[in-house]
Coordinates of C-alpha atoms and ligand atoms in Angstrom, one line a residue:
M10 CA -9.8 14.3 -25.8
D11 CA -7.4 16.4 -27.9
F12 CA -4.0 16.7 -26.3
A13 CA -2.5 18.8 -29.1
L14 CA -0.9 22.1 -28.1
D15 CA -2.0 25.4 -29.7
E16 CA -0.2 27.2 -32.5
R17 CA 1.6 29.6 -30.2
A18 CA 3.1 26.7 -28.2
E19 CA 4.2 24.9 -31.4
T20 CA 5.8 28.1 -32.6
F21 CA 7.8 28.1 -29.4
R22 CA 8.8 24.5 -30.1
A23 CA 10.2 25.5 -33.5
E24 CA 12.1 28.3 -31.8
V25 CA 13.7 25.8 -29.3
Q26 CA 14.5 23.4 -32.1
A27 CA 16.2 26.2 -34.2
F28 CA 18.1 27.2 -31.1
L29 CA 19.4 23.6 -30.7
R30 CA 20.4 23.4 -34.3
E31 CA 22.5 26.5 -33.8
H32 CA 24.0 25.9 -30.3
L33 CA 24.1 22.1 -29.8
T34 CA 27.1 21.7 -32.0
D35 CA 29.4 18.7 -32.6
A36 CA 32.0 20.5 -30.4
V37 CA 29.6 20.7 -27.5
R38 CA 28.6 17.0 -27.9
A39 CA 32.3 16.0 -28.0
R40 CA 33.2 18.0 -24.9
V41 CA 30.3 16.3 -23.1
A42 CA 31.3 12.9 -24.3
A43 CA 34.9 13.4 -23.2
S44 CA 34.2 14.8 -19.8
G45 CA 31.1 12.7 -18.9
T46 CA 29.7 15.9 -17.4
Y47 CA 26.2 16.7 -18.7
H48 CA 26.8 20.3 -18.3
D49 CA 28.6 22.7 -20.7
W50 CA 29.2 26.2 -19.8
E51 CA 29.1 27.6 -23.3
F52 CA 25.8 25.9 -24.0
H53 CA 24.4 26.8 -20.6
R54 CA 25.2 30.5 -21.1
A55 CA 23.5 30.4 -24.6
V56 CA 20.3 29.0 -22.9
A57 CA 20.6 31.8 -20.3
R58 CA 20.8 34.5 -23.0
R59 CA 17.4 33.4 -24.3
G60 CA 16.0 33.8 -20.7
W61 CA 15.2 30.1 -20.5
I62 CA 16.9 29.4 -17.1
G63 CA 14.0 30.0 -14.7
A64 CA 11.7 30.7 -17.7
G65 CA 8.7 29.7 -15.6
W66 CA 9.5 32.2 -12.8
P67 CA 7.3 35.3 -12.5
A68 CA 8.6 38.7 -13.7
E69 CA 9.4 39.8 -10.2
D70 CA 11.9 37.0 -9.8
G71 CA 13.3 37.9 -13.2
G72 CA 11.6 35.1 -15.1
Q73 CA 9.5 35.1 -18.3
G74 CA 6.4 33.8 -16.5
R75 CA 6.1 31.0 -19.1
D76 CA 3.2 28.6 -18.7
R77 CA 3.2 24.8 -18.4
A78 CA 3.0 24.1 -22.1
D79 CA 6.0 26.2 -22.8
L80 CA 8.1 24.6 -20.0
D81 CA 7.0 21.2 -21.2
I82 CA 8.1 21.9 -24.7
L83 CA 11.4 23.6 -23.6
Y84 CA 12.5 20.7 -21.3
E85 CA 11.3 18.0 -23.7
E86 CA 13.1 19.4 -26.7
L87 CA 16.4 20.1 -24.8
A88 CA 16.3 16.5 -23.4
A89 CA 15.2 14.9 -26.7
A90 CA 18.1 16.4 -28.5
G91 CA 20.5 15.0 -25.8
A92 CA 21.5 18.6 -24.8
P93 CA 23.7 18.8 -21.7
V94 CA 21.2 20.3 -19.3
E95 CA 21.5 18.1 -16.2
G96 CA 23.5 20.9 -14.5
M97 CA 20.8 23.3 -15.3
A98 CA 18.1 20.9 -14.2
V99 CA 19.8 20.4 -10.8
T100 CA 20.5 24.1 -10.4
L101 CA 16.8 24.9 -11.0
I102 CA 15.6 22.4 -8.4
I103 CA 17.7 24.2 -5.7
A104 CA 17.0 27.7 -7.0
E105 CA 13.2 26.9 -7.0
T106 CA 13.6 25.8 -3.4
V107 CA 15.5 29.0 -2.5
R108 CA 12.8 31.0 -4.2
R109 CA 10.2 29.4 -1.8
V110 CA 12.2 29.3 1.4
G111 CA 15.2 31.6 1.1
T112 CA 15.8 35.0 2.8
P113 CA 15.5 38.1 0.5
E114 CA 19.3 38.3 0.6
Q115 CA 19.7 34.7 -0.4
K116 CA 17.3 35.2 -3.3
E117 CA 19.2 38.3 -4.4
R118 CA 22.6 36.4 -4.1
I119 CA 21.4 33.2 -5.9
L120 CA 18.5 33.7 -8.3
G121 CA 19.9 36.4 -10.5
P122 CA 23.2 34.7 -11.2
V123 CA 21.4 31.4 -11.7
R124 CA 19.2 33.0 -14.3
E125 CA 22.1 34.6 -16.1
G126 CA 23.9 31.3 -16.4
R127 CA 26.7 32.3 -14.1
L128 CA 26.0 30.1 -11.1
L129 CA 25.8 26.3 -10.9
L130 CA 24.5 24.4 -7.9
S131 CA 24.8 20.7 -7.0
L132 CA 22.9 18.4 -4.7
G133 CA 24.6 17.0 -1.6
Y134 CA 22.1 14.6 0.0
T135 CA 23.4 11.1 -0.4
E136 CA 26.0 9.6 2.1
P137 CA 27.6 6.2 2.3
D138 CA 25.0 5.1 4.7
A139 CA 22.2 7.4 3.8
G140 CA 20.7 7.0 0.3
S141 CA 17.1 6.1 0.1
D142 CA 16.9 6.7 3.8
L143 CA 18.2 10.3 3.5
A144 CA 17.0 11.2 7.0
S145 CA 19.9 9.1 8.4
A146 CA 22.4 11.7 7.1
R147 CA 25.4 12.0 9.4
T148 CA 27.3 14.9 8.0
R149 CA 27.6 17.2 11.0
A150 CA 27.0 21.0 11.1
V151 CA 28.0 22.5 14.5
R152 CA 27.7 26.1 15.7
D153 CA 31.1 27.8 15.3
G154 CA 31.1 31.4 16.4
D155 CA 28.5 33.3 14.3
G156 CA 28.6 30.5 11.6
W157 CA 28.8 26.7 11.4
R158 CA 31.6 24.1 11.1
I159 CA 30.8 21.2 8.7
D160 CA 32.4 17.7 8.8
G161 CA 31.4 14.7 6.7
Q162 CA 31.2 13.0 3.3
K163 CA 28.6 13.0 0.5
N164 CA 28.3 10.4 -2.3
F165 CA 27.2 11.1 -5.9
T166 CA 27.5 14.9 -5.7
T167 CA 27.0 15.2 -9.5
H168 CA 28.4 18.3 -11.2
A169 CA 30.1 19.4 -7.9
H170 CA 33.4 19.8 -9.8
E171 CA 31.7 22.6 -12.0
A172 CA 29.4 23.9 -9.3
D173 CA 29.7 27.0 -7.1
Y174 CA 27.8 25.6 -4.2
V175 CA 26.6 22.2 -2.8
F176 CA 23.1 22.2 -1.4
L177 CA 23.9 20.2 1.7
L178 CA 21.7 18.2 4.0
A179 CA 23.4 18.2 7.4
R180 CA 22.7 17.0 11.0
T181 CA 22.5 20.0 13.4
D182 CA 21.0 18.1 16.4
P183 CA 22.1 14.5 16.9
Q184 CA 19.8 14.2 20.0
A185 CA 16.6 15.1 18.1
P186 CA 14.5 12.4 16.3
K187 CA 16.3 11.8 13.0
H188 CA 13.9 13.8 10.8
A189 CA 13.9 16.8 13.2
G190 CA 17.7 17.2 13.6
L191 CA 18.5 18.3 10.0
T192 CA 19.3 21.7 8.4
M193 CA 20.1 22.7 4.9
F194 CA 23.1 24.8 3.8
L195 CA 24.5 26.1 0.6
V196 CA 28.3 25.3 1.0
P197 CA 30.7 27.1 -1.4
T198 CA 32.9 24.6 -3.3
S199 CA 35.7 27.1 -2.9
A200 CA 35.6 26.9 0.9
E201 CA 38.7 25.7 2.7
G202 CA 38.3 22.1 3.8
F203 CA 36.1 21.1 0.8
S204 CA 37.5 18.5 -1.6
L205 CA 36.1 16.0 -4.1
T206 CA 37.1 12.9 -6.1
P207 CA 35.5 11.8 -9.4
V208 CA 33.3 8.7 -9.7
H209 CA 32.7 7.3 -13.3
T210 CA 29.5 5.4 -14.0
L211 CA 28.4 2.7 -16.5
S212 CA 26.9 5.3 -18.8
G213 CA 30.0 7.4 -19.0
E214 CA 28.6 10.0 -16.7
R215 CA 30.9 11.5 -14.1
T216 CA 29.7 12.1 -10.6
N217 CA 31.7 12.7 -7.4
L218 CA 32.4 12.0 -3.8
T219 CA 32.6 15.2 -1.8
F220 CA 34.4 15.7 1.6
Y221 CA 33.9 18.3 4.2
S222 CA 36.7 18.7 6.7
G223 CA 36.2 21.6 9.2
V224 CA 34.5 23.7 6.5
H225 CA 33.5 27.0 8.0
V226 CA 30.3 28.7 6.6
G227 CA 28.5 31.9 7.8
D228 CA 24.9 31.7 9.2
D229 CA 23.8 33.2 5.8
A230 CA 24.7 29.9 4.2
R231 CA 21.8 28.2 6.1
I232 CA 18.7 27.7 3.9
G233 CA 15.5 27.8 6.1
D234 CA 15.3 27.4 9.9
V235 CA 17.5 25.2 12.0
G236 CA 15.8 21.7 12.2
Q237 CA 13.7 22.4 9.0
G238 CA 16.0 20.4 6.7
W239 CA 13.6 17.5 6.2
P240 CA 10.6 19.5 5.0
I241 CA 12.9 21.5 2.7
V242 CA 14.5 18.4 1.2
S243 CA 11.0 17.0 0.7
L244 CA 10.0 20.2 -1.2
A245 CA 13.1 20.0 -3.3
L246 CA 12.6 16.3 -4.1
A247 CA 9.1 17.0 -5.4
F248 CA 10.7 19.4 -7.9
E249 CA 13.2 16.7 -8.9
R250 CA 11.0 13.8 -9.8
G251 CA 9.4 14.5 -13.1
G252 CA 8.8 13.7 -16.6
E253 CA 12.0 14.2 -18.4
F254 CA 12.1 10.5 -19.3
A255 CA 9.6 10.8 -22.0
A256 CA 12.2 12.8 -23.9
Q257 CA 14.7 10.0 -23.3
L258 CA 12.3 7.6 -24.7
R259 CA 11.8 9.8 -27.7
R260 CA 15.7 9.8 -28.1
L261 CA 15.6 6.0 -27.9
V262 CA 13.0 5.7 -30.7
H263 CA 14.9 8.2 -32.9
A264 CA 18.2 6.4 -32.3
T265 CA 16.7 3.1 -33.2
V266 CA 15.1 4.4 -36.4
T267 CA 18.5 6.0 -37.4
W268 CA 20.3 2.8 -36.9
A269 CA 17.6 0.7 -38.6
H270 CA 17.9 2.8 -41.8
A271 CA 21.7 2.6 -41.8
A272 CA 21.5 -1.3 -41.2
R273 CA 18.7 -1.7 -43.7
R274 CA 16.5 -3.3 -41.1
T275 CA 13.4 -1.1 -41.5
G276 CA 11.4 -4.2 -42.6
D277 CA 12.2 -6.3 -39.6
A278 CA 8.8 -7.2 -38.1
R279 CA 10.2 -8.1 -34.6
L280 CA 12.1 -4.8 -34.4
L281 CA 9.0 -2.8 -35.5
R282 CA 6.8 -4.5 -32.9
R283 CA 9.3 -3.5 -30.1
L284 CA 9.7 0.0 -31.5
G285 CA 5.9 0.4 -31.6
R286 CA 5.7 -0.5 -27.9
V287 CA 8.3 1.9 -26.9
A288 CA 6.6 4.7 -29.0
A289 CA 3.3 4.0 -27.1
A290 CA 5.2 4.1 -23.8
T291 CA 6.7 7.5 -24.8
E292 CA 3.2 9.0 -25.1
V293 CA 2.1 7.7 -21.7
A294 CA 5.4 8.9 -20.1
R295 CA 4.9 12.3 -21.7
L296 CA 1.3 12.7 -20.3
L297 CA 2.4 11.6 -16.8
G298 CA 5.3 14.1 -17.0
S299 CA 3.1 16.9 -18.2
Q300 CA 0.8 16.3 -15.2
A301 CA 3.8 16.5 -12.8
T302 CA 5.2 19.7 -14.6
W303 CA 1.7 21.3 -14.5
L304 CA 1.3 20.6 -10.7
R305 CA 4.8 22.0 -10.0
S306 CA 4.2 25.1 -12.1
S307 CA 0.9 25.8 -10.3
A308 CA 2.7 25.5 -6.9
Q309 CA 1.0 22.3 -5.9
A310 CA 4.2 20.4 -5.3
G311 CA 3.0 17.2 -7.1
A312 CA 5.4 14.8 -5.3
V313 CA 3.2 11.8 -6.0
E314 CA 2.7 12.7 -9.7
G315 CA 6.4 13.2 -10.1
A316 CA 7.1 9.8 -8.5
M317 CA 4.6 8.2 -11.0
A318 CA 6.2 9.9 -14.0
K319 CA 9.7 8.9 -12.9
V320 CA 8.8 5.2 -12.1
Y321 CA 7.0 4.8 -15.4
G322 CA 9.4 6.7 -17.6
T323 CA 12.6 5.1 -16.2
E324 CA 11.2 1.6 -16.3
A325 CA 9.9 1.9 -19.8
L326 CA 13.3 3.2 -20.7
L327 CA 15.0 0.3 -19.1
A328 CA 12.8 -2.3 -20.7
G329 CA 12.6 -0.6 -24.1
S330 CA 16.3 0.1 -24.4
G331 CA 17.0 -3.6 -23.5
A332 CA 14.5 -4.9 -26.0
L333 CA 15.7 -2.6 -28.9
L334 CA 19.4 -3.3 -28.1
D335 CA 18.6 -7.0 -28.2
A336 CA 16.9 -6.5 -31.6
A337 CA 19.9 -4.7 -32.9
G338 CA 22.1 -7.7 -32.1
P339 CA 25.9 -7.4 -32.4
D340 CA 25.5 -3.9 -34.1
G341 CA 24.2 -2.6 -30.8
L342 CA 26.7 -4.3 -28.5
L343 CA 29.8 -3.6 -30.5
A344 CA 29.0 0.0 -31.6
G345 CA 31.9 2.4 -31.1
P346 CA 31.6 6.2 -30.9
G347 CA 30.0 7.7 -34.1
E348 CA 28.6 4.4 -35.4
P349 CA 24.9 4.2 -36.1
A350 CA 24.0 2.1 -33.1
A351 CA 26.2 4.1 -30.6
E352 CA 23.3 6.2 -29.3
L353 CA 21.1 3.2 -28.8
Q354 CA 23.8 1.5 -26.8
H355 CA 24.5 4.7 -24.8
L356 CA 20.8 5.0 -23.9
Y357 CA 20.7 1.4 -22.8
R358 CA 23.7 2.1 -20.5
E359 CA 22.1 5.3 -19.1
A360 CA 18.8 3.5 -18.4
Q361 CA 20.5 1.2 -16.0
I362 CA 21.1 4.0 -13.4
S363 CA 18.0 6.0 -14.2
T364 CA 15.9 3.9 -11.8
L365 CA 18.3 4.8 -9.0
Y366 CA 19.0 8.5 -8.9
G367 CA 16.4 10.9 -7.7
G368 CA 14.8 8.0 -5.7
T369 CA 14.8 4.3 -6.5
S370 CA 11.8 2.7 -8.1
E371 CA 11.2 0.6 -5.0
V372 CA 11.2 3.7 -2.8
L373 CA 9.0 5.8 -5.2
R374 CA 6.5 2.9 -5.4
G375 CA 6.3 3.2 -1.6
V376 CA 5.5 6.9 -1.9
I377 CA 2.7 6.3 -4.4
A378 CA 1.3 3.4 -2.4
E379 CA 1.2 5.5 0.9
R380 CA 0.3 8.9 -0.3
R381 CA -2.0 8.1 -3.2
L382 CA -3.4 4.7 -2.6
G383 CA -3.6 5.1 1.2
L384 CA -1.8 1.8 1.9
P385 CA 0.0 1.4 5.2
R386 CA 3.7 2.3 5.5
S387 CA 6.0 -0.3 4.1
R388 CA 8.9 0.5 6.4
R389 CA 10.0 2.1 9.6
G390 CA 11.3 5.7 9.1
Ligands
FAD417 C1 24.5 8.6 -11.6 C2 24.0 9.0 -10.2 C3 23.9 10.4 -9.9 C4 23.4 10.8 -8.6 N1 23.5 12.1 -8.3 C5 23.2 12.5 -7.1 C6 23.3 13.8 -6.6 O1 23.7 14.8 -7.5 N2 23.2 14.2 -5.4 C7 22.8 13.2 -4.4 O2 22.7 13.6 -3.2 N3 22.6 11.9 -4.8 C8 22.8 11.5 -6.0 N4 22.7 10.2 -6.4 C9 22.3 9.2 -5.4 C10 21.0 8.6 -5.5 O3 19.9 9.5 -5.3 C11 21.0 7.3 -4.7 O4 21.8 6.4 -5.3 C12 19.6 6.8 -4.5 O5 18.9 7.6 -3.7 C13 19.7 5.4 -3.8 O6 20.5 5.4 -2.7 P1 21.7 4.3 -2.5 O7 22.5 4.3 -3.7 O8 22.4 4.6 -1.2 O9 20.9 2.9 -2.4 P2 20.2 2.4 -1.1 O10 19.3 3.3 -0.5 O11 21.3 1.7 -0.2 O12 19.3 1.3 -1.8 C14 19.8 -0.1 -2.1 C15 18.6 -0.9 -2.6 O13 17.6 -1.1 -1.6 C16 16.3 -0.6 -2.0 N5 15.6 0.1 -0.9 C17 16.2 1.0 0.0 N6 15.2 1.4 0.8 C18 14.0 0.8 0.5 C19 12.7 0.8 1.0 N7 12.4 1.6 2.0 N8 11.7 0.0 0.4 C20 12.1 -0.8 -0.6 N9 13.3 -0.8 -1.2 C21 14.3 -0.1 -0.6 C22 16.6 0.4 -3.1 O14 15.5 0.5 -4.0 C23 17.8 -0.2 -3.8 O15 17.4 -1.2 -4.7 C24 23.0 9.8 -7.7 C25 23.1 8.4 -8.0 C26 23.5 8.0 -9.3 C27 23.6 6.6 -9.6

C-alpha cells in the first residue's frame, strides 16, 4: 500500500514549513523556554492570520474546511518544529466540543474569537482526588439566582494563567449517581473569586492549580444540559487523545542526529541501531495518529483509536528518549541550554509526563481492552 500524500498535500506541507521558518523565531523559542508556557500570543496570532485555527471546520463555522491530510500535515509540522501550540490544541478541543453541543449564542461568542486567535481556553477537569477517575469531581456548582455559584479546586489547569476561560467539570447534583450529577461550564478567569498558583514540572512546563471561591457565573456559562457533564467530557476527551506524539518522535530523531553530527558519533553502531528503532516507531505512531485524526474529522469520535495512538506514541517516546539519552552518555545528561544535546535531554524530560496527561497509559489500556477487545471492565466506576 502506498501511504504517500498527493502533490497538493505536499505543497501545503511546504507552505507550513515556510511559515515556521518565518514565525518560529529564536525570540519565540526563548520566551517559551523562559515561561515554561507552550503558548505564545504572537505566534498564535500568526497561525490565526493564516486561518489555521479551526482549519478543519466547515465554512459556515468560519473554517477552511481542510481535509484530514491537510490537518495531519499542519499539526505534524507544528509539533515537529517544537512550535508552542499546546494552548491552541487545548483551545481547539474545547471549541470543537462547543461547536457540537453549544447554543447558537455560545458558538457566536466563542468560535469566532478562537478562530481569530483572540481567545484561549483551558481544561479544568482534574482535582486533588479526581484524576483518572474524573467522575469523582467534587467542585460544586449550585443554583444562585438566575446563575450558578462555583466552589472548589482543580489541579493541572494548564495555560489557565493565559486563558480567558476554564472549561470546568462541576458537580451540580451530589445526590445523583456520580456520572449523572455533573455539568460543564465555561468559567471566565476574570471572574471574582477565581485565583491560581503555578506548578512547575520536570520538563520545565508550567501548569497551575486553580481555585474557585464563590465564583458567580450566569446560566449562559453552562455548556450542555444540567447533568450532561459526563457525556460532554467523554466527547471532549475523544478529541484530546491523538497522534501528536509521532511528531515528538520525529523531533527526537532530528535532535539525536543533530547531536551525533556535532559529537562526531555518526558511526556509532549502537546509537544507529537505537535510532533506527525510534525511526520505525515514528512511522507506526504516525499511522495510528492519522487514523485517529481521520475519524475525528469525519465526526466518528474515534476515542479508541485516539487512545491507541496516545499509548503507543507516548510509550515509544519514553523508551526511545531513554535509549538515545543513554547512548549519548554524559553529553546528554549534562547538556545546558543551547548545547547540541539540549533538545534530546529536554525531550527525555518531557516524555516522563506524556504518559500521564490526557489519560494515563494504564487507564487508556483499559479503554482499549473494554471498547475494542470486548474484555470485561477492569474496575468499578
Ligand atoms: C503536565 C501535565 C499537564 C496537565 N494538564 C491538565 C489540564 O490542562 N487539565 C486537566 O484537567 N488535567 C491536566 N492534567 C492532569 C492529568 O490529566 C492527570 O494527571 C491524569 O489524568 C492522571 O490523574 P492523576 O494525576 O490524579 O493520577 P491518578 O488518577 O491518581 O493515577 C495514579 C496512578 O494510578 C493509575 N490508575 C488510576 N486509575 C486506574 C485504573 N482504573 N486502572 C489502572 N490504573 C489506574 C494511573 O495510571 C497512575 O499510574 C495534566 C497533568 C500533567 C502531568
